[in-house]
PDB file of C-alpha atoms in Angstrom:
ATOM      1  CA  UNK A 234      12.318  17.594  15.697  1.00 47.00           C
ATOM      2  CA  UNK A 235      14.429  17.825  12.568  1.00 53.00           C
ATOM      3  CA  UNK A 236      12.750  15.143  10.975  1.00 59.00           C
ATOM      4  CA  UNK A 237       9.343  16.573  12.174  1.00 53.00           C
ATOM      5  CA  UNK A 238       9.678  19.532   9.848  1.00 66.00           C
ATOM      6  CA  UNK A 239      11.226  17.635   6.822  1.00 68.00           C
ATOM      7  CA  UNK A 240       7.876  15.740   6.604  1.00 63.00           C
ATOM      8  CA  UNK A 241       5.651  18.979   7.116  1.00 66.00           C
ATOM      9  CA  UNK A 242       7.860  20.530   4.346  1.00 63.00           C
ATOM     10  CA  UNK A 243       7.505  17.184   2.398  1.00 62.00           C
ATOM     11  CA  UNK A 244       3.617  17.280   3.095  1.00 77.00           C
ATOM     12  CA  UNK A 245       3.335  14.041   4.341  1.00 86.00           C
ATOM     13  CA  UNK A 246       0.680  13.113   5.849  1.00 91.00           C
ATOM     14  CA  UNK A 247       0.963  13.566   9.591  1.00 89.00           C
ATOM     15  CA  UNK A 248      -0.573   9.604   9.919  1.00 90.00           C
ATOM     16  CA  UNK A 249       3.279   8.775   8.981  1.00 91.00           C
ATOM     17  CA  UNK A 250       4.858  10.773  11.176  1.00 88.00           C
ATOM     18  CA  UNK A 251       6.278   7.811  13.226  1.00 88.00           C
ATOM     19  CA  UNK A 252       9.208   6.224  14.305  1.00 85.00           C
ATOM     20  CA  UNK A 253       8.967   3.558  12.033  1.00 85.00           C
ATOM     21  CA  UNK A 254       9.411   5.767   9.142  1.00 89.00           C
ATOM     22  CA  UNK A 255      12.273   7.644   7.494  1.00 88.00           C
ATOM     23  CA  UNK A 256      11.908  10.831   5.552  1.00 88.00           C
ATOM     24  CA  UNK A 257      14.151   8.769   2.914  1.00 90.00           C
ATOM     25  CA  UNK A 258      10.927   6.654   2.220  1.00 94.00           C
ATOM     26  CA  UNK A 259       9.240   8.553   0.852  1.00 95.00           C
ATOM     27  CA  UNK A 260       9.145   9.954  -3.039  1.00 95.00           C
ATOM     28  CA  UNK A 261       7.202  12.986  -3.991  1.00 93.00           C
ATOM     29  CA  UNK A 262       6.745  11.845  -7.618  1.00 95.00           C
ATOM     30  CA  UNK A 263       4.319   8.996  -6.612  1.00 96.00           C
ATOM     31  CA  UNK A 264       1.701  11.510  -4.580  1.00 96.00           C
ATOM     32  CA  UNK A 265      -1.386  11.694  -6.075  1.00 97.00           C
ATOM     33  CA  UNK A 266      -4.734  12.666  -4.890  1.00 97.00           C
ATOM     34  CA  UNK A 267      -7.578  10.343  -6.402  1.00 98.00           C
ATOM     35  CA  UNK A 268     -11.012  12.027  -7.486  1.00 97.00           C
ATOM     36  CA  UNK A 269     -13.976  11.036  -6.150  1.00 97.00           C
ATOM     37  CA  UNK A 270     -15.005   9.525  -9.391  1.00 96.00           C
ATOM     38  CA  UNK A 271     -13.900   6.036 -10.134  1.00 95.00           C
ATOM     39  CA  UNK A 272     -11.430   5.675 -12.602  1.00 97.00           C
ATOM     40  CA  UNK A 273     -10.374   2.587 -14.614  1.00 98.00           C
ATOM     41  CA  UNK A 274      -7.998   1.766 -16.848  1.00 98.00           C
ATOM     42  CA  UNK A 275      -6.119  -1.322 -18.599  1.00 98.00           C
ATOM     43  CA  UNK A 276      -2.281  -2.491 -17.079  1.00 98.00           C
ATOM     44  CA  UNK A 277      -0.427  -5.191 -17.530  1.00 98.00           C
ATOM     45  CA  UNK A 278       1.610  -7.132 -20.993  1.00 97.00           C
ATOM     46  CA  UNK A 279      -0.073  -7.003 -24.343  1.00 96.00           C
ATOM     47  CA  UNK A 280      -2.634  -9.892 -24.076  1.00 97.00           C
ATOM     48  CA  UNK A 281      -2.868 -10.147 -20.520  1.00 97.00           C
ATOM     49  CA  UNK A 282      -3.861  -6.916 -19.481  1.00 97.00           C
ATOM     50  CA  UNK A 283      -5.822  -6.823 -16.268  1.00 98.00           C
ATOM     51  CA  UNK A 284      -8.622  -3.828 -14.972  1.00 98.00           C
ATOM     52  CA  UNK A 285      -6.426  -0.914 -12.807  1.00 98.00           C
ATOM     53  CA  UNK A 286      -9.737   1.103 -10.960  1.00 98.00           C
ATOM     54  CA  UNK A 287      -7.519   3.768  -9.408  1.00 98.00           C
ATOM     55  CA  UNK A 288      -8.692   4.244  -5.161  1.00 98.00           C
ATOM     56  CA  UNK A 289     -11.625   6.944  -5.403  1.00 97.00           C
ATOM     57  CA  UNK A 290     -11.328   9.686  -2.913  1.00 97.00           C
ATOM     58  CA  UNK A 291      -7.713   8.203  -1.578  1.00 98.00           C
ATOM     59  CA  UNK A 292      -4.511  10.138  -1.593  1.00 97.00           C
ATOM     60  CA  UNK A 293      -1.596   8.334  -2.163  1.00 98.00           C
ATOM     61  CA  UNK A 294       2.055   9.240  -0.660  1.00 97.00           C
ATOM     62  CA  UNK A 295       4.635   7.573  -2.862  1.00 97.00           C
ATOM     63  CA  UNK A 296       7.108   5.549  -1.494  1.00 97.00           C
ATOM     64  CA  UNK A 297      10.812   5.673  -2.937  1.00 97.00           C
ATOM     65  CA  UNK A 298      10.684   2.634  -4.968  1.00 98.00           C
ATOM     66  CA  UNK A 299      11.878   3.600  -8.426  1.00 97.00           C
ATOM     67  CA  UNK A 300      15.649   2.331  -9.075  1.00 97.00           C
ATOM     68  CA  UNK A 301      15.051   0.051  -6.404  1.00 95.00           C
ATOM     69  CA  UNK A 302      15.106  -3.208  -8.474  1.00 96.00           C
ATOM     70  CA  UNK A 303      16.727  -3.884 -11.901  1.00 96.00           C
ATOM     71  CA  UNK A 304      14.643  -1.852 -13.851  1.00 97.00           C
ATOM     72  CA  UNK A 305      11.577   0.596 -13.414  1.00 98.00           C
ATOM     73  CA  UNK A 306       8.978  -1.042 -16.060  1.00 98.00           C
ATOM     74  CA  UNK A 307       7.068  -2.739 -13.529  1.00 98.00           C
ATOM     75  CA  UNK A 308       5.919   0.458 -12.379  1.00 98.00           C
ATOM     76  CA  UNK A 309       6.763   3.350 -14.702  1.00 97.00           C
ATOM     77  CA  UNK A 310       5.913   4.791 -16.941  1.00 97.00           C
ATOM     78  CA  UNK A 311       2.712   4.189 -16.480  1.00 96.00           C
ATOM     79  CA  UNK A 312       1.016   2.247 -19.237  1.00 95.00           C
ATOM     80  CA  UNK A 313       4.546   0.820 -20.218  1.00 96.00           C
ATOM     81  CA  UNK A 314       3.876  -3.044 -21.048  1.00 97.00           C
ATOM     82  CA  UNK A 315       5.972  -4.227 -18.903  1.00 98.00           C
ATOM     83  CA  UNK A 316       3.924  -2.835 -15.917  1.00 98.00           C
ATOM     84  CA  UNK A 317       2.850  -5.089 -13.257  1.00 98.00           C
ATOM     85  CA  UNK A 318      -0.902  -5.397 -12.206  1.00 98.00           C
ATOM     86  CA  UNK A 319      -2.138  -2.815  -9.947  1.00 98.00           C
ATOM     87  CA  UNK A 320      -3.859  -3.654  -6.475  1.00 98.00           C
ATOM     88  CA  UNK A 321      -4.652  -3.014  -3.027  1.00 98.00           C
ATOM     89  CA  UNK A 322      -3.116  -4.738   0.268  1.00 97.00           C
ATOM     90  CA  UNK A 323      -4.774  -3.734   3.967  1.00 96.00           C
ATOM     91  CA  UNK A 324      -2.532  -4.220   7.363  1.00 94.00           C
ATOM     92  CA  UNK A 325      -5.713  -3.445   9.943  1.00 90.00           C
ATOM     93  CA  UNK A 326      -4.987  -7.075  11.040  1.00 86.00           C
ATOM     94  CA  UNK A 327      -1.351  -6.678  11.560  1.00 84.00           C
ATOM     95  CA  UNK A 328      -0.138  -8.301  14.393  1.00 75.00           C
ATOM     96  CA  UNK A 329       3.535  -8.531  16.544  1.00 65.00           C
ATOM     97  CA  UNK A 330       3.761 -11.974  14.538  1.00 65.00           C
ATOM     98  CA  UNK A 331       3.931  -9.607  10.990  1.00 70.00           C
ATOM     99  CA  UNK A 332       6.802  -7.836  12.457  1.00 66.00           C
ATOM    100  CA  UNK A 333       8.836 -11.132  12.155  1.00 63.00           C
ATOM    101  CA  UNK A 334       8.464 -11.335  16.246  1.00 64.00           C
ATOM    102  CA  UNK A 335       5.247 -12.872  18.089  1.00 62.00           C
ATOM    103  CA  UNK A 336       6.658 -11.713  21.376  1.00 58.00           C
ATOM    104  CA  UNK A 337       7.856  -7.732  20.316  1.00 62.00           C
ATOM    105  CA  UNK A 338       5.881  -5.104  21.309  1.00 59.00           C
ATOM    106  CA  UNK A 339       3.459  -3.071  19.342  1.00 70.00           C
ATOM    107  CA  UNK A 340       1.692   0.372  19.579  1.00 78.00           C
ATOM    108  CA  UNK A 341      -1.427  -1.788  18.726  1.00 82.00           C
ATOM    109  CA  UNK A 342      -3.151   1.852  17.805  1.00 83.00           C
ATOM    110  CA  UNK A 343      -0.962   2.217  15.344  1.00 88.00           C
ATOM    111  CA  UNK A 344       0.336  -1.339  14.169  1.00 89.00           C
ATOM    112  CA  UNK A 345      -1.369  -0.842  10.427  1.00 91.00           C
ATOM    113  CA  UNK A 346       1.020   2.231  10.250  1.00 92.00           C
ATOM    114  CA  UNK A 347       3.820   0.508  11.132  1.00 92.00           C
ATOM    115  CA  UNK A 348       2.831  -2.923   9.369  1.00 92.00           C
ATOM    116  CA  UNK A 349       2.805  -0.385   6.271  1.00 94.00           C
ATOM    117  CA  UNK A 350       6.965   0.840   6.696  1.00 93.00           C
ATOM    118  CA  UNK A 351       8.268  -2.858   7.765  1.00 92.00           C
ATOM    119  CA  UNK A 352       6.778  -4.234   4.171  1.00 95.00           C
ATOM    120  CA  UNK A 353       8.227  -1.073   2.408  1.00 95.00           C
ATOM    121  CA  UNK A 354      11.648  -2.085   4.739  1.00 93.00           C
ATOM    122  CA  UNK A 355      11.453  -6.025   4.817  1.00 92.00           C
ATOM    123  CA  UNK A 356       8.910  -6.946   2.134  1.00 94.00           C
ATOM    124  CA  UNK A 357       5.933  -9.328   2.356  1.00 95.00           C
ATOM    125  CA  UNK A 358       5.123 -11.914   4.471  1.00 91.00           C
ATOM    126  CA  UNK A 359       2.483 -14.853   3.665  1.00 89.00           C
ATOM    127  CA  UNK A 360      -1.046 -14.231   5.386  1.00 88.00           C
ATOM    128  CA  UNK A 361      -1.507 -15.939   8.949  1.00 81.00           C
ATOM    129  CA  UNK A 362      -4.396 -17.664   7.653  1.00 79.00           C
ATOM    130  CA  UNK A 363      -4.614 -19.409   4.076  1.00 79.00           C
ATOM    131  CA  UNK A 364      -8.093 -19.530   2.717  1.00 83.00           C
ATOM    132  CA  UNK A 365      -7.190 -20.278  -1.040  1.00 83.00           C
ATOM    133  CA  UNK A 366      -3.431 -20.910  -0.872  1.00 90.00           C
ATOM    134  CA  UNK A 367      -0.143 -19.696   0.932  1.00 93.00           C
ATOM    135  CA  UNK A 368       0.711 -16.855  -0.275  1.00 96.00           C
ATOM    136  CA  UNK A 369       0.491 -12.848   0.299  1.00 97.00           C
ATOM    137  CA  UNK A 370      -3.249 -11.431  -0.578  1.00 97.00           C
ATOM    138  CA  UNK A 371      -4.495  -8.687  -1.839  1.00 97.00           C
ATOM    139  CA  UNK A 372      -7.027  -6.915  -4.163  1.00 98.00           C
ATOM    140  CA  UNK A 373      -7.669  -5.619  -7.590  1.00 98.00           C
ATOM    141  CA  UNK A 374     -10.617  -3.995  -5.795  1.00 98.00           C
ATOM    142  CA  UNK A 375      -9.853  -0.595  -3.781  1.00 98.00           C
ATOM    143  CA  UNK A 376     -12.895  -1.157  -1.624  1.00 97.00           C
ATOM    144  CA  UNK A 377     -12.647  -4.968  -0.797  1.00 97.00           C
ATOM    145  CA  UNK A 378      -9.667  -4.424   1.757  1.00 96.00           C
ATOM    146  CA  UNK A 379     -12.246  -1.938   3.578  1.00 93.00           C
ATOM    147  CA  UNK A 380     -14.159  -4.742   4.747  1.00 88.00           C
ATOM    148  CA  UNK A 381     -12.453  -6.558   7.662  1.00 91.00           C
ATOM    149  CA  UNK A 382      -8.464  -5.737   6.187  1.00 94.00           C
ATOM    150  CA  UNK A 383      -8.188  -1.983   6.848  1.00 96.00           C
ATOM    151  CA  UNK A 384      -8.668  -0.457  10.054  1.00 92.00           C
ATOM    152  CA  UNK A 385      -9.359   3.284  11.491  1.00 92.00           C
ATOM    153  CA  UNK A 386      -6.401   5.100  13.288  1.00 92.00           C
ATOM    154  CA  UNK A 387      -7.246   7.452  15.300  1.00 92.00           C
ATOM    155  CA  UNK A 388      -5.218  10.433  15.676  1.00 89.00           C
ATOM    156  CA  UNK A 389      -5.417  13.831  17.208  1.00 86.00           C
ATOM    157  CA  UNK A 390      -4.605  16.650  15.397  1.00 82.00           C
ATOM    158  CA  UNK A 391      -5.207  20.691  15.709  1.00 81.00           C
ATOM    159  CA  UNK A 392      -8.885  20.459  14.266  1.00 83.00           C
ATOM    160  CA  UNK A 393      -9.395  17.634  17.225  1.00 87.00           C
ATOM    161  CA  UNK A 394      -9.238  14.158  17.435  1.00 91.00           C
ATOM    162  CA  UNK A 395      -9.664  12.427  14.106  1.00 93.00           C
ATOM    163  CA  UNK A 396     -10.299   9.036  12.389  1.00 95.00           C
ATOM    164  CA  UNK A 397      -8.478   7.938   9.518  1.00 96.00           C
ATOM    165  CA  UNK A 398      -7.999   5.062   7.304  1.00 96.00           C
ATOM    166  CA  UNK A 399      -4.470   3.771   5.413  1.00 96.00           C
ATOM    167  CA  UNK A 400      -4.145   0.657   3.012  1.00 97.00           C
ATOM    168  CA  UNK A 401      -1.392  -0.053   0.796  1.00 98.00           C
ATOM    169  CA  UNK A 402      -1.135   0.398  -2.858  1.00 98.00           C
ATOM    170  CA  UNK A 403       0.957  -2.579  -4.561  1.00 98.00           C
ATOM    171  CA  UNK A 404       2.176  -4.046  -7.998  1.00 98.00           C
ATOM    172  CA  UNK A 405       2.153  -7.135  -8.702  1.00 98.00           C
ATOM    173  CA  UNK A 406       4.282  -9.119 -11.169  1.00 98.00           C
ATOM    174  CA  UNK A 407       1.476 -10.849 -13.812  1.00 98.00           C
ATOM    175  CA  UNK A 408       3.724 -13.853 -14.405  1.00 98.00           C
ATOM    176  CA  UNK A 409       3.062 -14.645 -10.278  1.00 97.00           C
ATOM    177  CA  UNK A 410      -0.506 -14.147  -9.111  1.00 97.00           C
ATOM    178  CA  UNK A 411      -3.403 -16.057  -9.092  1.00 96.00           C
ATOM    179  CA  UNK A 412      -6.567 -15.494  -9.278  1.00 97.00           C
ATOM    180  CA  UNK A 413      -8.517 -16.916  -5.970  1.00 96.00           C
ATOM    181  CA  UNK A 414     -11.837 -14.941  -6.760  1.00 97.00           C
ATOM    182  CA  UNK A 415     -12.890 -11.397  -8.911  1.00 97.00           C
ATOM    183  CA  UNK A 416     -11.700  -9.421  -5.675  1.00 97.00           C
ATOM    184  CA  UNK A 417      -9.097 -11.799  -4.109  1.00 97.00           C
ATOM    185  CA  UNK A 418      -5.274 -12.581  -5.785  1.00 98.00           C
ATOM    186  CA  UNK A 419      -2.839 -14.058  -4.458  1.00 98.00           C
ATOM    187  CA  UNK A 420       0.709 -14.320  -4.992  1.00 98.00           C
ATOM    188  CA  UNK A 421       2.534 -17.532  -3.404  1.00 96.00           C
ATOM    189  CA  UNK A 422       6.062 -15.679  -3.432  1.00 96.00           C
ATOM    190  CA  UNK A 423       6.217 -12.318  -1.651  1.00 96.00           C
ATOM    191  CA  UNK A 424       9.036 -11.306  -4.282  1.00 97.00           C
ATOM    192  CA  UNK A 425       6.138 -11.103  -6.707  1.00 98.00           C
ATOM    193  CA  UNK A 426       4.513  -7.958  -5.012  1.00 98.00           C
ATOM    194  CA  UNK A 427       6.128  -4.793  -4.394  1.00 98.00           C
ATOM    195  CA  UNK A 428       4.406  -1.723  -2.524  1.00 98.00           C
ATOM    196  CA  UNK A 429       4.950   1.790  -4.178  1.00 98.00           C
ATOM    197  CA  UNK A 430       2.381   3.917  -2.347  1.00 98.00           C
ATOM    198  CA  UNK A 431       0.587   4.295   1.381  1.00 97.00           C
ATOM    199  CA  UNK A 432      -3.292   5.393   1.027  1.00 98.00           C
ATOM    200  CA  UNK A 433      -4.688   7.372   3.506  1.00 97.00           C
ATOM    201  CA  UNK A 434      -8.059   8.983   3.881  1.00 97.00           C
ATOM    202  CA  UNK A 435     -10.281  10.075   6.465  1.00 95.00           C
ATOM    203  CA  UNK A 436     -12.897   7.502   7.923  1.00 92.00           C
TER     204      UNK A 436
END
């Protein structure tokens, strides 16, 4: 119950109110509510800077990621050079076999939820199935992942039963990716991506 309240007070969104999570995950500083206009903008080292178009109509909940690794550039401030490209990973496909364990048990209602805290926990796994190359995948492309990678979670709440949609929002380290297709990247080590930020809105 304790931990209940802390994320009410925290304003988390109650999608993430599971046992897979920890109030400690999460960081304040990265929310961010996205307009419903698209929004673009240039990241990435002088030279080499890729397209950022920020998730229309998503809100963000930041994850506590900042003096995680040896330094922050990577991430902030924002426009900093040494920021990593920004893109978009989905987990509606996650299965028992992303948890590190084919034969554990999953809440398969809520598995992209939980998919979601083990990468913020354990990190990135390669995908199951290797179209391009071996790797991890993702997108530059907010609303790629919405077709076949990110799945509706339903959840009932005090306005009724409701429908909502979660994807993660990732860096990735421009000295590691390649580029598959416009809307698919692909990084062959997971240590080249890191998660900063769960995206939730309603389906």
């Amino acid at each position: 119950m304790a931990q209940f309240e802390q994320f009410k007070a925290a304003k988390i969104h109650p999608l993430l109110y599971r046992p897979s999570f920890d109030i400690s995950h999460f960081d304040v500083r990265g929310n961010k509510t996205f307009s419903s206009q698209i929004e673009t903008f240039q990241v990435g080292p002088s030279g080499r800077n890729k397209l950022y178009t920020q998730p229309a109509s998503w809100t963000r909940y930041g994850l506590k990621v900042l003096g995680k690794y040896p330094n922050d550039d990577w991430l902030h401030p924002f426009g900093n050079p040494g920021n990593w490209y920004r893109a978009y990973h989905g987990t509606g496909n996650a299965t028992a076999a992303d948890f590190g364990n084919p034969d554990v048990l999953i809440d398969k209602q809520y598995a992209a939820v939980d998919a979601a805290s083990s990468i913020f926990e354990k990190g990135f796994r390669p995908a199951r199935t290797a179209v391009h190359r071996v790797g991890v995948y993702y997108s530059p492309n907010p609303i790629f992942p919405e077709n076949g990678f990110v799945s509706k979670v339903v959840l009932d709440t005090k306005r009724g039963r409701k429908a909502f949609k979660c994807m993660l929002q990732v860096a990735v380290n421009p000295d590691g990716v390649k580029f598959a297709t416009n809307d698919i990247w692909v990084v062959e080590s997971p240590k080249n991506i890191r998660t900063y930020g769960i995206l939730i809105k309603e389906a």
